[in-house]
Amino acid sequence: MKLDREVILETALTLLDEVGMDKLSTRLLAERLGVQQPALYWHFKNKRALLDAMNGEILRRTHERKLPEPGETWEAFLRENARSFRRALLARRDGARLHAGSEPDPADLDMVEAQLASVVRLGLPAPQAMTLLIALGRYTVGCVLEQQATPPDAAEQQQALDAAAASRPLLAEAFANYRKAGPDALFEIGVDLMLEGAKARMAGNAPAARRRAMADKPPAAPRR
């Protein structure tokens, strides 16, 4: 087998699905590839570089909604972008853990710039657009991290917790709604709250922005 970057990444992603982040190591990867461990460092200078490349490969393969479609509002695009990002993280075991703490590949910065520019053209000012993209991204990672960290005995733990909450009517109702909704619906609720909050903040800031513009406007020449 020819050892190149693509082969290493494909094997590493397969290994991630099999053993998870805790057991993934360059030693185990080298064994699977049938090479000595130092051979990997011709392609990746260290394990962090390998993990960043694995994360980038997952996003390139499965994160499909990176730019708005024709006629899409910024709210609709950011919702679809978050959904697509979540699907990408869920596509691999421990996908959220792999992504957490990663930095964009410099080769991907043109796409990030294009994405930001697209949202700005749709009416969201650049500072708010970047803040909202980061907030939605971190929210998505957190949701997937919790979902992928669900222990094997989660059902038993939930039953015990629900039983303990039965005598507390507010908690009992809240837990029942939480269990019924499930991770997909709960994720959507959180995204809606963030987008609605962003729209409300923009609407609230609009009158103040107009007042500031009027205050900065030079006085009109007196009529004669």
GROMACS .gro file of C-alpha atoms in nm, residues 90-205:
model
  116
   90LEU     CA    1  -2.265   1.309   1.401
   91ALA     CA    2  -2.137   1.125   1.093
   92ARG     CA    3  -1.834   0.999   1.288
   93ARG     CA    4  -1.787   0.858   1.634
   94ASP     CA    5  -1.671   1.135   1.872
   95GLY     CA    6  -1.698   1.385   1.588
   96ALA     CA    7  -1.764   1.672   1.828
   97ARG     CA    8  -1.463   1.585   2.044
   98LEU     CA    9  -1.247   1.571   1.734
   99HIS     CA   10  -1.366   1.914   1.623
  100ALA     CA   11  -1.348   2.089   1.961
  101GLY     CA   12  -1.044   2.314   1.988
  102SER     CA   13  -0.953   2.281   1.620
  103GLU     CA   14  -0.854   2.577   1.406
  104PRO     CA   15  -0.953   2.636   1.042
  105ASP     CA   16  -0.706   2.516   0.784
  106PRO     CA   17  -0.553   2.823   0.612
  107ALA     CA   18  -0.660   2.665   0.284
  108ASP     CA   19  -1.023   2.692   0.400
  109LEU     CA   20  -1.015   3.065   0.484
  110ASP     CA   21  -1.143   3.164   0.139
  111MET     CA   22  -1.459   2.964   0.210
  112VAL     CA   23  -1.495   3.124   0.554
  113GLU     CA   24  -1.459   3.469   0.395
  114ALA     CA   25  -1.715   3.382   0.126
  115GLN     CA   26  -1.956   3.252   0.389
  116LEU     CA   27  -1.923   3.568   0.598
  117ALA     CA   28  -1.959   3.790   0.292
  118SER     CA   29  -2.274   3.604   0.188
  119VAL     CA   30  -2.438   3.656   0.526
  120VAL     CA   31  -2.343   4.024   0.524
  121ARG     CA   32  -2.496   4.066   0.176
  122LEU     CA   33  -2.817   3.915   0.312
  123GLY     CA   34  -2.844   4.197   0.564
  124LEU     CA   35  -2.656   4.095   0.877
  125PRO     CA   36  -2.374   4.337   0.973
  126ALA     CA   37  -2.028   4.178   0.970
  127PRO     CA   38  -1.956   4.190   1.349
  128GLN     CA   39  -2.295   4.039   1.434
  129ALA     CA   40  -2.261   3.784   1.153
  130MET     CA   41  -1.926   3.658   1.283
  131THR     CA   42  -2.046   3.651   1.644
  132LEU     CA   43  -2.360   3.459   1.550
  133LEU     CA   44  -2.170   3.210   1.332
  134ILE     CA   45  -1.930   3.141   1.620
  135ALA     CA   46  -2.213   3.114   1.875
  136LEU     CA   47  -2.414   2.874   1.658
  137GLY     CA   48  -2.104   2.668   1.586
  138ARG     CA   49  -2.015   2.633   1.953
  139TYR     CA   50  -2.374   2.556   2.044
  140THR     CA   51  -2.380   2.283   1.778
  141VAL     CA   52  -2.055   2.129   1.902
  142GLY     CA   53  -2.188   2.130   2.259
  143CYS     CA   54  -2.514   1.961   2.160
  144VAL     CA   55  -2.336   1.689   1.964
  145LEU     CA   56  -2.079   1.644   2.238
  146GLU     CA   57  -2.356   1.574   2.490
  147GLN     CA   58  -2.538   1.344   2.248
  148GLN     CA   59  -2.227   1.142   2.163
  149ALA     CA   60  -2.130   1.117   2.531
  150THR     CA   61  -2.454   0.938   2.624
  151PRO     CA   62  -2.350   0.636   2.835
  152PRO     CA   63  -2.472   0.282   2.761
  153ASP     CA   64  -2.685   0.280   3.077
  154ALA     CA   65  -2.847   0.616   3.002
  155ALA     CA   66  -3.198   0.470   2.998
  156GLU     CA   67  -3.159   0.334   3.351
  157GLN     CA   68  -3.020   0.665   3.475
  158GLN     CA   69  -3.309   0.855   3.318
  159GLN     CA   70  -3.566   0.626   3.478
  160ALA     CA   71  -3.409   0.677   3.821
  161LEU     CA   72  -3.397   1.052   3.772
  162ASP     CA   73  -3.757   1.069   3.650
  163ALA     CA   74  -3.869   0.867   3.950
  164ALA     CA   75  -3.689   1.105   4.186
  165ALA     CA   76  -3.845   1.406   4.010
  166ALA     CA   77  -4.200   1.267   4.028
  167SER     CA   78  -4.269   1.446   4.357
  168ARG     CA   79  -4.154   1.778   4.210
  169PRO     CA   80  -4.427   1.884   3.963
  170LEU     CA   81  -4.228   2.146   3.769
  171LEU     CA   82  -3.928   1.919   3.724
  172ALA     CA   83  -4.150   1.622   3.638
  173GLU     CA   84  -4.322   1.821   3.361
  174ALA     CA   85  -3.993   1.960   3.232
  175PHE     CA   86  -3.826   1.618   3.226
  176ALA     CA   87  -4.126   1.466   3.046
  177ASN     CA   88  -4.110   1.733   2.775
  178TYR     CA   89  -3.733   1.692   2.751
  179ARG     CA   90  -3.755   1.314   2.702
  180LYS     CA   91  -4.037   1.349   2.450
  181ALA     CA   92  -3.857   1.609   2.238
  182GLY     CA   93  -3.532   1.418   2.188
  183PRO     CA   94  -3.199   1.560   2.068
  184ASP     CA   95  -3.315   1.664   1.720
  185ALA     CA   96  -3.605   1.879   1.839
  186LEU     CA   97  -3.408   2.024   2.130
  187PHE     CA   98  -3.131   2.128   1.893
  188GLU     CA   99  -3.384   2.303   1.669
  189ILE     CA  100  -3.536   2.486   1.966
  190GLY     CA  101  -3.197   2.621   2.069
  191VAL     CA  102  -3.115   2.738   1.715
  192ASP     CA  103  -3.453   2.912   1.691
  193LEU     CA  104  -3.393   3.093   2.021
  194MET     CA  105  -3.052   3.217   1.906
  195LEU     CA  106  -3.180   3.338   1.568
  196GLU     CA  107  -3.487   3.502   1.718
  197GLY     CA  108  -3.265   3.672   1.976
  198ALA     CA  109  -3.036   3.802   1.702
  199LYS     CA  110  -3.331   3.941   1.506
  200ALA     CA  111  -3.477   4.104   1.818
  201ARG     CA  112  -3.143   4.265   1.903
  202MET     CA  113  -3.106   4.399   1.549
  203ALA     CA  114  -3.460   4.539   1.558
  204GLY     CA  115  -3.395   4.701   1.894
  205ASN     CA  116  -3.070   4.855   1.775
   0.00000   0.00000   0.00000
